[in-house]
Tab-separated table of C-alpha atoms in Angstrom:
chain	number	residue	atom	x	y	z
A	6	MET	CA	162.391	140.810	32.084
A	7	LYS	CA	165.810	140.669	30.897
A	8	PRO	CA	168.081	143.477	29.834
A	9	ASN	CA	168.254	142.059	26.342
A	10	SER	CA	164.361	141.440	26.039
A	11	ILE	CA	164.074	144.348	26.729
A	12	LYS	CA	166.100	145.786	24.135
A	13	LYS	CA	165.121	143.428	21.961
A	14	LEU	CA	161.223	144.831	22.347
A	15	LEU	CA	162.243	148.344	21.808
A	16	PHE	CA	164.005	147.665	18.948
A	17	SER	CA	161.527	145.653	17.637
A	18	GLU	CA	159.079	148.674	18.342
A	19	ILE	CA	160.909	151.280	16.548
A	20	LYS	CA	161.084	148.334	13.142
A	21	SER	CA	157.729	148.090	13.385
A	22	VAL	CA	157.323	152.140	13.446
A	23	SER	CA	159.508	151.994	10.498
A	24	ASN	CA	157.783	149.500	8.466
A	25	ARG	CA	154.866	152.648	8.277
A	26	PHE	CA	157.075	155.257	7.826
A	27	ALA	CA	154.561	157.009	5.349
A	28	ASP	CA	152.347	156.889	8.194
A	29	PHE	CA	154.686	159.150	9.769
A	30	CYS	CA	156.499	161.078	7.454
A	31	MET	CA	156.017	165.320	6.635
A	32	SER	CA	155.746	164.544	2.255
A	33	ALA	CA	153.635	161.253	2.913
A	34	GLY	CA	155.114	159.682	-0.366
A	35	LYS	CA	158.579	161.784	-0.690
A	36	ASP	CA	160.391	161.633	2.370
A	37	PHE	CA	162.396	158.484	2.948
A	38	THR	CA	161.482	157.173	-1.076
A	39	ARG	CA	165.126	156.983	-1.726
A	40	ASN	CA	167.918	155.183	-0.529
A	41	ARG	CA	170.353	157.276	2.173
A	42	LYS	CA	172.186	157.520	4.281
A	43	ILE	CA	170.382	158.344	6.875
A	44	SER	CA	166.979	156.529	6.747
A	45	PHE	CA	163.646	156.647	9.246
A	46	GLU	CA	164.836	154.097	10.996
A	47	THR	CA	168.481	155.169	11.679
A	48	VAL	CA	166.320	159.235	12.567
A	49	LEU	CA	164.750	157.338	15.276
A	50	LYS	CA	167.409	155.260	16.480
A	51	THR	CA	169.392	158.152	16.667
A	52	ILE	CA	166.923	160.180	18.192
A	53	ILE	CA	166.006	158.009	20.971
A	54	GLY	CA	169.880	157.153	22.081
A	55	MET	CA	170.863	161.486	22.606
A	56	GLU	CA	172.013	162.760	25.450
A	57	SER	CA	173.103	166.552	26.028
A	58	SER	CA	175.908	167.053	24.298
A	59	SER	CA	175.898	169.257	21.226
A	60	LEU	CA	174.473	167.601	17.702
A	61	THR	CA	178.043	167.614	16.218
A	62	ASN	CA	178.380	165.185	19.416
A	63	GLU	CA	175.529	162.982	19.408
A	64	LEU	CA	176.532	161.869	16.170
A	65	ILE	CA	179.932	160.702	16.811
A	66	ASP	CA	178.544	158.465	19.494
A	67	ALA	CA	175.102	157.331	16.988
A	68	PHE	CA	177.407	156.412	14.311
A	69	GLY	CA	180.464	156.218	15.765
A	70	ILE	CA	184.056	158.012	14.214
A	71	SER	CA	184.183	157.698	10.399
A	72	PRO	CA	184.169	159.601	7.199
A	73	ASP	CA	181.067	158.678	6.212
A	74	MET	CA	179.076	159.903	9.543
A	75	PRO	CA	176.737	162.272	8.339
A	76	SER	CA	177.168	166.008	8.931
A	77	ALA	CA	174.668	167.896	11.924
A	78	SER	CA	173.058	169.659	8.433
A	79	ALA	CA	172.222	166.286	6.871
A	80	PHE	CA	170.813	164.918	9.887
A	81	ILE	CA	168.240	167.773	10.612
A	82	GLN	CA	167.362	167.692	6.998
A	83	GLN	CA	166.519	164.259	7.437
A	84	ARG	CA	164.773	165.096	10.913
A	85	ASN	CA	162.302	167.099	9.577
A	86	LYS	CA	160.630	164.972	7.651
A	87	VAL	CA	159.664	162.792	10.413
A	88	LYS	CA	156.619	163.808	12.371
A	89	ALA	CA	156.717	163.346	16.283
A	90	GLU	CA	153.215	160.871	16.302
A	91	ALA	CA	156.315	158.436	15.040
A	92	PHE	CA	157.596	158.835	18.602
A	93	LYS	CA	154.705	158.900	19.950
A	94	ALA	CA	154.304	155.549	18.741
A	95	VAL	CA	157.032	154.145	19.216
A	96	PHE	CA	156.692	155.042	22.983
A	97	ASP	CA	153.022	153.514	22.889
A	98	GLY	CA	154.459	150.757	21.224
A	99	PHE	CA	157.124	149.460	23.713
A	100	THR	CA	155.483	150.936	26.775
A	101	SER	CA	152.312	148.784	26.412
A	102	ASN	CA	154.485	145.408	25.680
A	103	LEU	CA	157.029	145.915	28.852
A	104	ILE	CA	154.544	145.035	31.195
A	105	ASN	CA	152.611	141.733	31.035
A	106	GLU	CA	150.143	141.764	34.641
A	107	LYS	CA	147.117	140.152	34.080
A	108	SER	CA	144.038	143.266	33.823
A	109	ASP	CA	141.703	141.878	36.732
A	110	ILE	CA	145.401	143.479	38.508
A	111	LEU	CA	144.785	146.913	39.631
A	112	ARG	CA	147.842	149.808	38.128
A	113	ILE	CA	148.274	152.550	40.569
A	114	LEU	CA	149.611	155.348	38.151
A	115	ALA	CA	149.813	158.866	38.908
A	116	VAL	CA	149.463	161.800	36.700
A	117	ASP	CA	150.804	165.408	37.913
A	118	GLY	CA	152.612	168.512	35.111
A	119	SER	CA	156.159	169.553	34.864
A	120	ASP	CA	157.261	172.832	32.687
A	121	ILE	CA	159.820	172.567	30.081
A	122	GLN	CA	161.357	175.829	28.963
A	123	ILE	CA	162.838	175.637	25.232
A	124	ALA	CA	164.898	178.125	22.908
A	125	THR	CA	162.671	181.356	22.813
A	126	ASN	CA	160.678	181.147	19.669
A	127	PRO	CA	158.422	184.470	19.148
A	128	ASP	CA	156.520	182.668	16.623
A	129	ASP	CA	155.195	179.982	18.599
A	130	LEU	CA	152.132	181.687	20.305
A	131	SER	CA	151.424	178.277	22.011
A	132	SER	CA	154.295	178.609	24.292
A	133	TYR	CA	156.143	181.728	23.943
A	134	HIS	CA	155.521	184.442	27.239
A	135	PRO	CA	156.689	188.407	26.044
A	136	GLY	CA	157.839	188.526	29.488
A	137	THR	CA	156.672	191.211	31.899
A	138	ASN	CA	158.484	193.758	34.867
A	139	GLY	CA	161.538	193.736	32.667
A	140	GLN	CA	161.973	189.744	32.185
A	141	LYS	CA	163.205	188.589	29.401
A	142	PRO	CA	160.615	186.397	26.934
A	143	TYR	CA	160.979	183.081	27.203
A	144	ASN	CA	158.868	179.851	25.593
A	145	LEU	CA	157.640	177.429	28.188
A	146	LEU	CA	156.117	173.588	27.414
A	147	HIS	CA	154.237	171.427	29.679
A	148	LEU	CA	154.469	168.045	29.620
A	149	ASN	CA	151.474	166.267	31.721
A	150	ALA	CA	152.226	162.339	31.769
A	151	LEU	CA	150.974	159.102	33.396
A	152	PHE	CA	152.867	157.430	36.151
A	153	ASP	CA	152.618	153.837	36.922
A	154	LEU	CA	154.275	153.727	40.653
A	155	LYS	CA	154.867	149.908	40.977
A	156	HIS	CA	157.398	149.953	37.737
A	157	LYS	CA	158.037	152.983	37.524
A	158	ILE	CA	157.320	153.747	34.226
A	159	TYR	CA	155.818	156.542	32.279
A	160	THR	CA	152.716	154.834	30.432
A	161	ASP	CA	151.698	157.893	28.719
A	162	ALA	CA	151.899	161.943	28.217
A	163	VAL	CA	150.297	164.714	27.026
A	164	ILE	CA	152.325	167.900	25.621
A	165	GLN	CA	150.941	171.202	25.650
A	166	GLY	CA	151.895	175.108	25.211
A	167	ARG	CA	151.892	177.051	28.411
A	168	MET	CA	150.350	179.591	27.105
A	169	ASP	CA	147.307	176.867	25.757
A	170	TRP	CA	147.705	174.052	28.779
A	171	ASN	CA	144.898	172.334	30.432
A	172	GLU	CA	145.952	169.953	32.930
A	173	HIS	CA	142.290	169.054	33.498
A	174	ASN	CA	142.069	167.824	29.563
A	175	ALA	CA	145.501	166.078	28.963
A	176	LEU	CA	143.777	164.036	32.230
A	177	GLN	CA	140.664	162.985	30.469
A	178	GLU	CA	142.698	162.631	27.473
A	179	MET	CA	145.008	159.931	28.435
A	180	ILE	CA	142.169	158.054	30.496
A	181	ASP	CA	140.358	157.755	27.303
A	182	ARG	CA	142.096	156.335	25.134
A	183	SER	CA	143.796	154.235	27.880
A	184	ASN	CA	143.828	149.931	27.252
A	185	ILE	CA	144.771	149.352	31.282
A	186	ARG	CA	141.602	147.546	31.994
A	187	LYS	CA	141.423	148.831	35.718
A	188	ALA	CA	143.434	151.567	37.808
A	189	LEU	CA	144.033	153.894	40.296
A	190	VAL	CA	144.511	157.036	40.004
A	191	ILE	CA	146.232	159.515	41.985
A	192	ALA	CA	145.787	163.252	41.351
A	193	ASP	CA	147.144	166.478	43.314
A	194	ARG	CA	145.165	169.745	44.466
A	195	GLY	CA	144.858	170.963	40.666
A	196	TYR	CA	143.269	167.885	39.616
A	197	GLU	CA	139.732	168.186	41.659
A	198	SER	CA	137.041	168.684	39.038
A	199	TYR	CA	133.885	166.649	38.866
A	200	ASN	CA	134.810	166.367	35.220
A	201	ASN	CA	137.568	164.261	36.226
A	202	MET	CA	135.827	162.030	38.742
A	203	ALA	CA	133.290	161.158	35.866
A	204	HIS	CA	135.349	160.308	33.855
A	205	ILE	CA	137.598	158.285	35.328
A	206	GLN	CA	134.219	156.837	36.480
A	207	GLU	CA	132.700	156.190	33.150
A	208	LYS	CA	136.479	154.402	32.956
A	209	GLY	CA	135.588	151.861	35.237
A	210	TRP	CA	138.440	153.292	36.847
A	211	TYR	CA	138.985	154.511	40.776
A	212	PHE	CA	140.244	158.057	41.895
A	213	LEU	CA	142.702	159.443	44.502
A	214	ILE	CA	142.705	163.786	44.503
A	215	ARG	CA	143.321	165.381	47.181
A	216	ILE	CA	141.133	168.333	47.473
A	217	LYS	CA	141.668	172.110	48.806
A	218	ASP	CA	141.146	171.493	52.917
A	219	GLY	CA	139.290	174.641	53.375
A	220	LYS	CA	135.424	175.210	52.574
A	221	THR	CA	135.685	176.016	48.938
A	222	GLY	CA	136.120	173.481	45.859
A	223	ILE	CA	134.161	170.268	45.493
A	224	LYS	CA	133.411	170.551	49.641
A	225	GLU	CA	131.926	173.675	49.204
A	226	GLY	CA	127.955	173.476	50.579
A	227	LEU	CA	128.339	170.396	51.798
A	228	THR	CA	127.687	168.573	54.616
A	229	LEU	CA	130.329	167.360	56.885
A	230	PRO	CA	131.106	165.629	59.739
A	231	ASN	CA	132.665	168.293	62.659
A	232	VAL	CA	135.496	166.799	63.288
A	233	ASP	CA	139.595	167.046	62.289
A	234	GLU	CA	139.199	163.656	60.862
A	235	PHE	CA	136.201	161.588	59.009
A	236	ASP	CA	135.566	159.073	56.669
A	237	ALA	CA	131.772	160.409	54.684
A	238	LYS	CA	130.225	159.011	52.165
A	239	ILE	CA	128.806	160.970	49.540
A	240	SER	CA	126.450	160.367	46.301
A	241	LEU	CA	125.658	163.763	44.744
A	242	LYS	CA	123.807	164.089	41.870
A	243	LEU	CA	124.561	166.635	39.083
A	244	THR	CA	122.643	168.672	36.556
A	245	ARG	CA	122.483	171.507	34.726
A	246	ARG	CA	118.962	172.585	34.953
A	247	GLN	CA	117.023	174.704	37.327
A	248	THR	CA	112.962	174.180	37.667
A	249	LYS	CA	110.938	173.843	40.593
A	250	GLU	CA	111.343	170.791	41.424
A	251	THR	CA	115.185	171.053	41.171
A	252	LYS	CA	114.991	174.005	42.972
A	253	GLU	CA	113.996	171.833	45.856
A	254	LEU	CA	115.917	168.815	45.104
A	255	LEU	CA	119.199	171.265	45.914
A	256	LYS	CA	118.503	172.292	48.383
A	257	ASP	CA	119.683	168.843	49.664
A	258	LYS	CA	123.628	170.048	48.782
A	259	ASN	CA	124.484	166.773	50.086
A	260	HIS	CA	122.907	164.555	48.020
A	261	TYR	CA	122.650	167.133	44.766
A	262	ARG	CA	124.680	169.886	42.620
A	263	PHE	CA	123.497	172.141	40.053
A	264	LEU	CA	126.274	173.244	37.329
A	265	PRO	CA	126.591	176.294	35.492
A	266	SER	CA	126.906	176.272	31.527
A	267	ASN	CA	130.501	177.714	32.458
A	268	ALA	CA	131.930	174.365	34.163
A	269	THR	CA	132.737	172.014	31.554
A	270	PHE	CA	130.885	168.420	32.591
A	271	ASP	CA	131.073	165.975	29.576
A	272	TYR	CA	128.737	163.778	30.651
A	273	LEU	CA	125.508	166.319	30.400
A	274	PRO	CA	124.107	168.860	27.989
A	275	LEU	CA	124.515	172.088	27.951
A	276	LYS	CA	121.572	173.235	26.920
A	277	SER	CA	118.095	171.016	26.794
A	278	LYS	CA	114.766	172.831	25.797
A	279	LYS	CA	112.167	173.630	28.829
A	280	HIS	CA	109.776	170.291	28.347
A	281	ASP	CA	112.999	167.790	28.274
A	282	PRO	CA	113.336	165.672	31.235
A	283	VAL	CA	115.462	166.930	33.306
A	284	GLN	CA	119.013	164.642	33.580
A	285	PHE	CA	120.869	163.536	36.355
A	286	TYR	CA	124.697	162.258	36.807
A	287	THR	CA	125.709	160.470	40.110
A	288	LEU	CA	129.199	160.671	41.243
A	289	ASN	CA	129.505	158.304	44.400
A	290	PHE	CA	132.739	158.093	46.215
A	291	ARG	CA	134.179	159.725	49.680
A	292	ILE	CA	135.235	162.730	51.302
A	293	VAL	CA	138.077	161.734	53.767
A	294	ARG	CA	140.069	163.771	56.136
A	295	PHE	CA	143.303	162.841	57.709
A	296	LYS	CA	146.401	164.261	59.819
A	297	ILE	CA	150.166	163.580	58.294
A	298	THR	CA	151.551	165.165	60.719
A	299	GLU	CA	150.768	166.842	64.216
A	300	ASP	CA	149.036	170.388	63.288
A	301	LEU	CA	148.677	169.478	59.411
A	302	TYR	CA	145.741	167.642	57.651
A	303	GLU	CA	144.676	166.429	54.451
A	304	THR	CA	141.694	166.002	52.276
A	305	VAL	CA	140.708	163.272	49.886
A	306	LEU	CA	138.331	162.108	47.287
A	307	THR	CA	137.606	158.472	46.632
A	308	ASN	CA	136.162	156.181	45.611
A	309	LEU	CA	137.852	153.639	46.725
A	310	ASP	CA	136.332	150.548	49.092
A	311	ALA	CA	136.022	151.615	52.459
A	312	ASP	CA	136.017	148.511	53.747
A	313	LEU	CA	139.490	147.315	51.738
A	314	TYR	CA	141.172	150.631	51.887
A	315	SER	CA	140.883	152.986	55.225
A	316	SER	CA	141.790	156.751	55.321
A	317	GLU	CA	145.673	154.949	56.304
A	318	LYS	CA	145.778	153.038	53.751
A	319	LEU	CA	144.845	156.454	51.377
A	320	LYS	CA	147.449	158.161	53.531
A	321	GLU	CA	150.270	155.504	52.439
A	322	LEU	CA	149.169	155.698	48.710
A	323	TYR	CA	148.050	159.492	48.380
A	324	ALA	CA	152.465	159.637	49.736
A	325	SER	CA	153.472	157.175	47.195
A	326	ARG	CA	152.501	159.777	44.499
A	327	TRP	CA	155.804	161.291	45.419
A	328	ASP	CA	157.691	159.237	42.921
A	329	ILE	CA	155.983	161.097	39.374
A	330	GLU	CA	158.161	164.137	41.238
A	331	THR	CA	161.065	162.667	41.444
A	332	SER	CA	160.703	160.842	37.639
A	333	PHE	CA	160.435	164.569	36.425
A	334	ARG	CA	163.629	165.531	38.013
A	335	GLY	CA	165.254	162.168	36.657
A	336	LEU	CA	163.875	162.801	33.158
A	337	LYS	CA	165.401	166.451	33.057
A	338	TYR	CA	168.815	165.832	34.789
A	339	THR	CA	169.650	162.312	34.254
A	340	ILE	CA	168.055	161.101	30.503
A	341	GLY	CA	168.877	164.901	29.508
A	342	MET	CA	165.422	166.716	28.592
A	343	LEU	CA	166.773	169.928	29.496
A	344	ASP	CA	168.747	169.581	26.855
A	345	PHE	CA	167.544	169.768	22.717
A	346	HIS	CA	168.596	170.146	19.360
A	347	SER	CA	166.848	171.993	17.782
A	348	LYS	CA	164.054	175.484	18.178
A	349	LYS	CA	161.175	173.862	15.804
A	350	ALA	CA	158.740	172.746	18.120
A	351	MET	CA	157.908	169.502	16.137
A	352	CYS	CA	161.547	168.559	17.095
A	353	ILE	CA	161.159	169.613	20.744
A	354	HIS	CA	158.079	166.881	20.542
A	355	GLN	CA	160.416	164.201	18.779
A	356	GLU	CA	163.284	164.485	21.978
A	357	ILE	CA	160.715	164.655	24.112
A	358	TYR	CA	159.192	161.590	23.943
A	359	ALA	CA	162.256	159.978	22.903
A	360	HIS	CA	163.475	160.796	26.780
A	361	LEU	CA	160.171	158.821	27.621
A	362	ILE	CA	161.136	155.985	25.841
A	363	MET	CA	164.803	156.105	27.141
A	364	TYR	CA	163.994	156.771	30.552
A	365	ASN	CA	161.153	153.495	31.034
A	366	PHE	CA	164.445	151.680	29.057
A	367	ALA	CA	166.296	151.789	31.834
A	368	GLU	CA	164.136	152.331	34.230
A	369	MET	CA	163.321	148.374	33.637
A	370	ILE	CA	166.315	147.499	32.729
A	371	THR	CA	167.552	149.015	36.461
A	372	SER	CA	164.517	147.343	38.521
A	373	HIS	CA	166.026	143.615	36.788
A	374	VAL	CA	169.069	144.411	38.374
A	375	VAL	CA	169.713	142.198	41.486
A	376	ILE	CA	171.371	144.122	44.815
A	377	GLU	CA	173.031	142.174	46.701
A	378	LYS	CA	171.673	142.398	50.789
A	379	LYS	CA	173.992	143.241	53.162
A	380	GLN	CA	173.736	144.111	57.439
A	381	ARG	CA	173.406	147.709	56.628
A	382	LYS	CA	172.146	150.653	58.561
A	383	TYR	CA	170.179	151.483	55.019
A	384	THR	CA	168.338	149.337	52.034
A	385	TYR	CA	170.066	150.709	48.578
A	386	LYS	CA	168.872	150.785	45.329
A	387	ALA	CA	171.230	151.556	41.950
A	388	ASN	CA	172.896	154.979	41.038
A	389	PHE	CA	170.044	155.716	38.460
A	390	THR	CA	171.971	158.474	37.410
A	391	VAL	CA	175.108	155.673	36.454
A	392	ALA	CA	172.306	153.416	35.160
A	393	ALA	CA	170.849	155.552	32.653
A	394	HIS	CA	174.627	156.044	31.021
A	395	MET	CA	175.198	151.755	31.148
A	396	CYS	CA	171.551	151.713	29.549
A	397	ARG	CA	172.113	154.146	26.641
A	398	LEU	CA	175.663	152.127	26.010
A	399	PHE	CA	174.335	149.165	25.755
A	400	TYR	CA	171.147	150.495	23.630
A	401	GLN	CA	173.734	151.663	21.571
A	402	GLY	CA	175.971	148.631	21.151
A	403	LYS	CA	178.508	149.463	23.555
A	404	THR	CA	178.126	147.322	26.274
A	405	ALA	CA	177.369	143.737	26.982
A	406	SER	CA	174.208	142.916	29.662
A	407	PRO	CA	176.667	141.155	32.279
A	408	ASN	CA	178.656	144.465	32.420
A	409	LEU	CA	175.861	146.716	32.469
A	410	GLU	CA	174.272	144.273	35.558
A	411	THR	CA	177.541	144.340	37.061
A	412	ILE	CA	178.734	148.023	37.126
A	413	ILE	CA	174.825	148.894	38.563
A	414	SER	CA	175.086	146.964	41.002
A	415	ARG	CA	178.162	147.848	42.220
A	416	ASN	CA	176.700	151.465	42.152
A	417	ILE	CA	174.193	152.284	44.635
A	418	ILE	CA	172.981	154.640	47.287
A	419	PRO	CA	170.906	154.583	50.190
A	420	VAL	CA	167.283	154.894	50.894
A	421	ARG	CA	166.363	157.211	53.658
A	422	PRO	CA	162.355	157.075	54.095
A	423	ASP	CA	161.064	160.225	55.583
A	424	ARG	CA	163.124	162.551	54.691
A	425	HIS	CA	162.041	165.950	53.960
A	426	ARG	CA	163.281	168.847	52.441
A	427	GLU	CA	161.832	172.469	51.184
A	428	ARG	CA	161.453	172.557	48.115
A	429	LYS	CA	162.706	175.567	46.282
A	430	LEU	CA	160.879	177.019	42.496
A	431	THR	CA	163.525	178.174	40.665
A	432	ALA	CA	162.966	180.248	37.651
A	433	LYS	CA	163.510	178.039	34.561
A	434	ILE	CA	166.328	177.284	32.867
A	435	PHE	CA	166.935	176.528	29.045
A	436	HIS	CA	170.889	175.255	28.348
A	437	GLY	CA	171.583	177.051	25.347
A	438	PHE	CA	172.907	174.993	22.583
A	439	LEU	CA	176.611	176.910	22.213
A	440	TYR	CA	177.264	175.426	25.924
A	441	ARG	CA	175.990	171.726	26.105
A	442	VAL	CA	178.517	169.177	28.041
A	443	ALA	CA	181.326	166.961	25.126
């Protein structure tokens, strides 16, 4: 898809949502009913195009240097009338129309989450941390996302307050509402759950989930091969009942498993009457353990066909999950999801979805730019930092498609596979409103 077609598609989705503005206003029948300088559509376009500058500088970029440029105060008043769901609607419509693949093609999706520090607000109880041991209070949001590993774009997202976050619920919500017919979900250890596996199985999808390599978790109690590497098929029947008959069955731990009432599982009743028949739910999967370094092994669960997906293929698929980690870095530091222009939770949600839209916009354009192949040591790819900036200028109408593609193709960086770097977990950062890049 050419850059102009991608831009046309995005603007078409913005227009479509704007035509239904009453569905996304805080006060339907009142907001945006009068002709004003800042329309509903203008609010959407402006916020989607924002970077990391101060709000006034963002408005100068969006409206140009003109005495008719709206003030920051006027813009804030208008954006406060728009629900964050408007940006989610643009994101959903734009993303679903970006990829025109046949429904029987397997989409490979990675799921993960990332914390986002926002301005400190004690009134937002869902995200407020009072701080301990002399630590200052702070607020955190948690972004849960599904990421298409082939096309390098986000397909869905759920935003939660960090105090009541639940990555399992977020994943299940994204799976259940997806219109993708056939997909593989790749997840890290935090998503080890019978309920997650069941939701994916009920959707008709596939899963590849890394699990704890010790004796705890789903592996607990299973009789598995006593070797370093193995590929074992498991058919496990889950139940919440403990009758005389089921207690005998539960002795076969490779085929039956009891779920206590405090274990969340949506496909078995939490309670049942004494004379009701015992209900089982069957999960069919493989437990595969393989070597990744000389002395390090990983264990995964999958329902992929063993004839088509060997342990070596599963290792490659799981390794590809790392792209969602690097996408979070691009989303935060390149697109600007560390710098918001409001303290209100609703407005921050607006900007998170706006940044996801701009990330997908930039990534789809960048991925279609041809990089000239030469006799080099490494394969080269576009520098996403430069590409994202150019795509934002293109979105704002400040450059044309030929110049856009030329500059992106000239600014390239080498692809160095199998590079390893120690992961540094640093404190969360919030960039104050008074310390923004000009």
